[in-house]
JSON list of C-alpha atoms and ligand atoms in Angstrom, two decimals:
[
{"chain": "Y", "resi": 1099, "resn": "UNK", "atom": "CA", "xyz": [30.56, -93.17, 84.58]},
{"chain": "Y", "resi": 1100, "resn": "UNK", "atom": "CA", "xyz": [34.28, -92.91, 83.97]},
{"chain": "Y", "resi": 1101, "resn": "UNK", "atom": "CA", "xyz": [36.63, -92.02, 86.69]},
{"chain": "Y", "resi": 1102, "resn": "UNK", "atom": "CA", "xyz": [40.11, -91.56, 86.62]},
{"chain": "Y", "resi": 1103, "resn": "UNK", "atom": "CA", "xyz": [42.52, -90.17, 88.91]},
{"chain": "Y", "resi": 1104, "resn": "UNK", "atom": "CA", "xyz": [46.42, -88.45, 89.38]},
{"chain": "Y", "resi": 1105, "resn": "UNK", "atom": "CA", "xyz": [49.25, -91.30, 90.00]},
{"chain": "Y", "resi": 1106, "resn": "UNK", "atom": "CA", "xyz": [48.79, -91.15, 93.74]},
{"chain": "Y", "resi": 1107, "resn": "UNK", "atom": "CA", "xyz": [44.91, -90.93, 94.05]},
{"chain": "Y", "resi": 1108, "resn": "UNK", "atom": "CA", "xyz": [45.30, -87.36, 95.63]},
{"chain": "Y", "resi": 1109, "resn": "UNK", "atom": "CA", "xyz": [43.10, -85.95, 92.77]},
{"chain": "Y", "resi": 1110, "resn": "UNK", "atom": "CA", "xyz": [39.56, -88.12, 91.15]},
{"chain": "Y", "resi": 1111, "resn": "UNK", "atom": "CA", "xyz": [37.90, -87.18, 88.26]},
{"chain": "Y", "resi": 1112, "resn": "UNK", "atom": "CA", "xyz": [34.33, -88.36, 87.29]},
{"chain": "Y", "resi": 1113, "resn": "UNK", "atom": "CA", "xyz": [33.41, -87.39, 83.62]},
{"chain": "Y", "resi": 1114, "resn": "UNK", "atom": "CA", "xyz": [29.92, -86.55, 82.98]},
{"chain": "Y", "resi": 1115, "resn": "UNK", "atom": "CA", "xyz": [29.98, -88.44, 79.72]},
{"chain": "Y", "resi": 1116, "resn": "UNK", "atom": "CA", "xyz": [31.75, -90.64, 77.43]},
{"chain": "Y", "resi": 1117, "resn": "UNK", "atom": "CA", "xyz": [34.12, -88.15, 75.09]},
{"chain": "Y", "resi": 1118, "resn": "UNK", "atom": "CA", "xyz": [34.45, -88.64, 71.76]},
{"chain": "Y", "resi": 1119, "resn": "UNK", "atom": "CA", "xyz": [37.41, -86.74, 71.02]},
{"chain": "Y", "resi": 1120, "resn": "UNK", "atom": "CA", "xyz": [40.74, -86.14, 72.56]},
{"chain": "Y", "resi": 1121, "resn": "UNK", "atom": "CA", "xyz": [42.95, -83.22, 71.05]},
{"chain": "Y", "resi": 1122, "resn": "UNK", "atom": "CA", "xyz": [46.82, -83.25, 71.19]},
{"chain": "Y", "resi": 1123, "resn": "UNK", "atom": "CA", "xyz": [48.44, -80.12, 71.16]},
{"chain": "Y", "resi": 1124, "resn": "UNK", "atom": "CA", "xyz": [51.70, -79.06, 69.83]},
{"chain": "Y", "resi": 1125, "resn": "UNK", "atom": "CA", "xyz": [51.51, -75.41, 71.86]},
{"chain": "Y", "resi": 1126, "resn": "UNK", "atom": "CA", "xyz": [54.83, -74.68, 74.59]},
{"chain": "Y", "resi": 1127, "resn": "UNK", "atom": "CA", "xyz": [53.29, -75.74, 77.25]},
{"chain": "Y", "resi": 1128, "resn": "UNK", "atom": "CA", "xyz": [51.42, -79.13, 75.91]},
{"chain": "Y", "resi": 1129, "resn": "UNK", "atom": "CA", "xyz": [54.04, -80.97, 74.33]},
{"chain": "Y", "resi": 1130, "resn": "UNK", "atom": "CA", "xyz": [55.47, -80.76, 77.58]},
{"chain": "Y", "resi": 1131, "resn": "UNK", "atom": "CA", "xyz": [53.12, -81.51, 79.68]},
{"chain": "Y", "resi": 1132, "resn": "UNK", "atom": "CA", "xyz": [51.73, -84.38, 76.81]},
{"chain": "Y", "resi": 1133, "resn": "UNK", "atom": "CA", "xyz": [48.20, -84.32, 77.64]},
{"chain": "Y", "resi": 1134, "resn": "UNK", "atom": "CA", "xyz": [45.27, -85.73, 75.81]},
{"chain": "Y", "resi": 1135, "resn": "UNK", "atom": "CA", "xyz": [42.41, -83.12, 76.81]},
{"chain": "Y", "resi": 1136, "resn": "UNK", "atom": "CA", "xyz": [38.96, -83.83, 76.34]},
{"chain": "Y", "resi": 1137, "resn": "UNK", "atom": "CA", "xyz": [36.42, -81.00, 76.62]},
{"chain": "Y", "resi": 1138, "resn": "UNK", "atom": "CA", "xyz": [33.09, -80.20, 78.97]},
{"chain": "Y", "resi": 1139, "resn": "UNK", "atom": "CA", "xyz": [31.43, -77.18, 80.15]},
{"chain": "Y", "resi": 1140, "resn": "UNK", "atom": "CA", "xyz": [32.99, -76.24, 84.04]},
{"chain": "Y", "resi": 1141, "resn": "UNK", "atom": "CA", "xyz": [30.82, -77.53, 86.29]},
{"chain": "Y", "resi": 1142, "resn": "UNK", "atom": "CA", "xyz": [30.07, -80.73, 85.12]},
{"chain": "Y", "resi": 1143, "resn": "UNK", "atom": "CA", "xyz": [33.09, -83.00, 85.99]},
{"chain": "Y", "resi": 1144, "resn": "UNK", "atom": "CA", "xyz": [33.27, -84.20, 89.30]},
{"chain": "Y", "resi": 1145, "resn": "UNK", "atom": "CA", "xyz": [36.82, -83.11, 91.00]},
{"chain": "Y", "resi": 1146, "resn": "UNK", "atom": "CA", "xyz": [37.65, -84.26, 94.61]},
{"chain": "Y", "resi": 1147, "resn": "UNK", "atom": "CA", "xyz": [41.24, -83.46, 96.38]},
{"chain": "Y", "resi": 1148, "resn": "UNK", "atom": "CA", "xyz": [40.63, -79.68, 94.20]},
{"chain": "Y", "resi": 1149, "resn": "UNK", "atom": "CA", "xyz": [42.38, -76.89, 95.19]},
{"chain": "Y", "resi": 1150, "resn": "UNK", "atom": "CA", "xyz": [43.30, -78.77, 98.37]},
{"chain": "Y", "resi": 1151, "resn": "UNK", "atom": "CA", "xyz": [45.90, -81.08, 96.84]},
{"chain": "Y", "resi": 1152, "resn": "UNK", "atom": "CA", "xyz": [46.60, -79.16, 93.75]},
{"chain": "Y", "resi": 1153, "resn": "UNK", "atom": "CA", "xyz": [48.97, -76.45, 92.55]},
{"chain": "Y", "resi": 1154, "resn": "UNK", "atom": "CA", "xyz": [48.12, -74.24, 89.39]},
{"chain": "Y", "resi": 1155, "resn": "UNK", "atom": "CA", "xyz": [50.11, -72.98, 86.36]},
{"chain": "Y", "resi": 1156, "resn": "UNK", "atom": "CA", "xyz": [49.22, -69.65, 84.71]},
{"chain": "Y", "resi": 1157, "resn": "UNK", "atom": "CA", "xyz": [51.03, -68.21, 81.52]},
{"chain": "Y", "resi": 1158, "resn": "UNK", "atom": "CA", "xyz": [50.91, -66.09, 78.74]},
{"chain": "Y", "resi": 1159, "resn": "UNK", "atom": "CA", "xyz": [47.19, -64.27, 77.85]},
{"chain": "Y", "resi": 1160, "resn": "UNK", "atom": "CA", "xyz": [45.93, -66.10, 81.56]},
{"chain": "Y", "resi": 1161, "resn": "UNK", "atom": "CA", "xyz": [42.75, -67.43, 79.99]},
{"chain": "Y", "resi": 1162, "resn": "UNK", "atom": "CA", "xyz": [42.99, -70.76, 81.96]},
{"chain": "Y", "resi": 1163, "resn": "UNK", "atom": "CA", "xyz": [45.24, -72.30, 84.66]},
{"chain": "Y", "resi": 1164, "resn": "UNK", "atom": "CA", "xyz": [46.84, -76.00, 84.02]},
{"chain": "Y", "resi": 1165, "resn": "UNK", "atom": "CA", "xyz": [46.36, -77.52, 87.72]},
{"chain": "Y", "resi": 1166, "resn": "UNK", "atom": "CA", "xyz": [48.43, -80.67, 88.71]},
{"chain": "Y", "resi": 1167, "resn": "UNK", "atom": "CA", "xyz": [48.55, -82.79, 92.02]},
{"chain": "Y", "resi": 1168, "resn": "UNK", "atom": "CA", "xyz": [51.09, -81.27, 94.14]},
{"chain": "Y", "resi": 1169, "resn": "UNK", "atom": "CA", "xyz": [51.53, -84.48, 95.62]},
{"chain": "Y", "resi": 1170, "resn": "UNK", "atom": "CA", "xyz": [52.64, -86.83, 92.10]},
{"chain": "Y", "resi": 1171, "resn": "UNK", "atom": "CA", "xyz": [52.79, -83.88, 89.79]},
{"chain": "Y", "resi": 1172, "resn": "UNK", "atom": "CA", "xyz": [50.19, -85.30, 86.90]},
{"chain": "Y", "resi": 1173, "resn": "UNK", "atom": "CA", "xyz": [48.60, -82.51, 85.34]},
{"chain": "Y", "resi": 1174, "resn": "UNK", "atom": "CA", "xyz": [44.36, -83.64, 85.84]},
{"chain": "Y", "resi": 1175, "resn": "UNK", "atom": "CA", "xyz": [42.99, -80.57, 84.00]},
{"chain": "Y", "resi": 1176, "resn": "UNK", "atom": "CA", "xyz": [42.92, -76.71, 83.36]},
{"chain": "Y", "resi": 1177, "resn": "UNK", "atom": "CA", "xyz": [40.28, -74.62, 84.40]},
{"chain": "Y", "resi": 1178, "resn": "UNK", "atom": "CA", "xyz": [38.65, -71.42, 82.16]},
{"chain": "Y", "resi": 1179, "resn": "UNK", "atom": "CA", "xyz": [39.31, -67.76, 83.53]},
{"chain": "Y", "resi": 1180, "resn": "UNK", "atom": "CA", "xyz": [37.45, -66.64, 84.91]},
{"chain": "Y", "resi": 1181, "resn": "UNK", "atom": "CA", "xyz": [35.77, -70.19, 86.11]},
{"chain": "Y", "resi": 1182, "resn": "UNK", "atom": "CA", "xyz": [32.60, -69.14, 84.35]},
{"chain": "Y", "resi": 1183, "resn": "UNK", "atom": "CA", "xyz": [29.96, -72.42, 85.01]},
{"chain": "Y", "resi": 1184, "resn": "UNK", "atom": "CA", "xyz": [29.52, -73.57, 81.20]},
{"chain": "Y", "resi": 1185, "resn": "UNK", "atom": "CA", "xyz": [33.28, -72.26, 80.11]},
{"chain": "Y", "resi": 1186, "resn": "UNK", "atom": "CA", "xyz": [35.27, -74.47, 77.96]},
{"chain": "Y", "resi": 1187, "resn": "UNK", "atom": "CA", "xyz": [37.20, -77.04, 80.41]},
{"chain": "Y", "resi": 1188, "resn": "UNK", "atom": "CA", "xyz": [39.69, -79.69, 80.09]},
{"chain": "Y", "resi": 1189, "resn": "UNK", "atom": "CA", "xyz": [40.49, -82.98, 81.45]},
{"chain": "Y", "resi": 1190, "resn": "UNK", "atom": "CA", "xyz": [43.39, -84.87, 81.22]},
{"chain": "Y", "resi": 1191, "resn": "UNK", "atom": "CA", "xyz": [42.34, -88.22, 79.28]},
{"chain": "Y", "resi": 1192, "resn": "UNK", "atom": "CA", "xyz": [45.59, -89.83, 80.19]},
{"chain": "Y", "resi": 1193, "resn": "UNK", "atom": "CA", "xyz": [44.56, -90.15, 84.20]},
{"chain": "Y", "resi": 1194, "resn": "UNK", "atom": "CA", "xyz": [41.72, -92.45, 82.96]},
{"chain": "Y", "resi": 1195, "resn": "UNK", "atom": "CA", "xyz": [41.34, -96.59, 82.14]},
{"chain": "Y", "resi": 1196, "resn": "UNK", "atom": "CA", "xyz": [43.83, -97.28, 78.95]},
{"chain": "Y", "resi": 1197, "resn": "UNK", "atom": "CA", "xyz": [41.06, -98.65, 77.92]},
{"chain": "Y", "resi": 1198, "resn": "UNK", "atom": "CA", "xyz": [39.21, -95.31, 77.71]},
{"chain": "Y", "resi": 1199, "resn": "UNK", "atom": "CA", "xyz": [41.82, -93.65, 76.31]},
{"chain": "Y", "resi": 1200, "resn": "UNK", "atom": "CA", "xyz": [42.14, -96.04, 73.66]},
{"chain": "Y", "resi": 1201, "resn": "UNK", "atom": "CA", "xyz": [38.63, -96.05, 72.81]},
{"chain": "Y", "resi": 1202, "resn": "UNK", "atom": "CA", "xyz": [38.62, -92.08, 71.64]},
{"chain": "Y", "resi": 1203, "resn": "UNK", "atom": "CA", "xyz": [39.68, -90.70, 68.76]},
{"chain": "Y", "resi": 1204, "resn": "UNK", "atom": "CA", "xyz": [42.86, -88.52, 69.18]},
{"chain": "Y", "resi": 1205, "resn": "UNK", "atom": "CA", "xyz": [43.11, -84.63, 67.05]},
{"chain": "Y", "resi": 1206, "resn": "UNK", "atom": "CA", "xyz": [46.00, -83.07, 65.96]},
{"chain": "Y", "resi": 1207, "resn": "UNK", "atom": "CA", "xyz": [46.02, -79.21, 66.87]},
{"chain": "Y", "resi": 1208, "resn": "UNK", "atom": "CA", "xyz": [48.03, -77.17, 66.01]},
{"chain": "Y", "resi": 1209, "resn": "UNK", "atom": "CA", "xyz": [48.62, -74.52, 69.01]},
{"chain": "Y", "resi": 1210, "resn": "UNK", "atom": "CA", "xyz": [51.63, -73.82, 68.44]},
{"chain": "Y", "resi": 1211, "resn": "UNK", "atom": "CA", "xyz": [51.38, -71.48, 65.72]},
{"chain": "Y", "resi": 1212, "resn": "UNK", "atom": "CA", "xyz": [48.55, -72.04, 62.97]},
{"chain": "Y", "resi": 1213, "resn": "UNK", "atom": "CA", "xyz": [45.71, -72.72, 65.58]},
{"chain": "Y", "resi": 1214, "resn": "UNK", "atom": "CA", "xyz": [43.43, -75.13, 63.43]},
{"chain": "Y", "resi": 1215, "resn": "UNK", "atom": "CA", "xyz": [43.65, -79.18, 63.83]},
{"chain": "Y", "resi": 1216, "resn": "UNK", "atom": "CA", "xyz": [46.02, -80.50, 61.46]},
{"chain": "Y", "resi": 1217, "resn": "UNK", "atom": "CA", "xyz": [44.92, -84.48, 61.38]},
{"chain": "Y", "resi": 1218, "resn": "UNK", "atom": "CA", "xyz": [47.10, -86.16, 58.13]},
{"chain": "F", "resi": 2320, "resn": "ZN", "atom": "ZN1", "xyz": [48.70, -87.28, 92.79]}
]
């Protein structure tokens, strides 16, 4: 299965499949960070060096928290709140192989204000 990992190894992700979509979001806080997230249900994905080397982000509504290594500072995923088992989740495509992240097709959402994918 894939794994993937922050820059320093602190945090390791295994996916519990192959994802077929990554979405890019235009929202405040994703341009920013510039993730490519690809979705499961919590509880699925395999996180080691979570919450012990991790720090969390929480804004606005507080319907999920963006954690990041605290060692390297990669963002590796957010988490639903509550962490419900089968919430939405997201993983950070861009801590796995290139050639993953090649492989999957990349959406266009627009989170910033119209909330709907806008692929050309
Ligand atoms: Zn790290």
């Amino acid at each position: 299965m894939h794994k993937g990992s922050c820059h320093c190894g602190s945090v390791q992700l295994t996916l519990p499949s192959t994802p077929e979509v990554a979405t890019v979001c235009n929202c405040s806080l994703c341009r920013r960070i510039g993730g490519r997230w690809v979705y499961f249900e919590f509880g699925t994905v395999e996180i080691s060096g979570h919450p012990g080397a991790t720090a969390e982000y929480v804004w606005g509504d507080r319907t999920l928290r963006t954690i990041r290594c605290r060692t390297c500072g990669c963002v590796t995923h957010w988490e639903p709140l509550p962490p419900v088992p089968g919430a939405r989740h997201g993983i950070n495509l861009a801590n796995f192989d290139p050639e993953l992240v090649a492989s999957v097709r990349v959406r266009r959402f627009d989170g910033a204000d119209t909330w709907t994918f806008i692929d050309p």
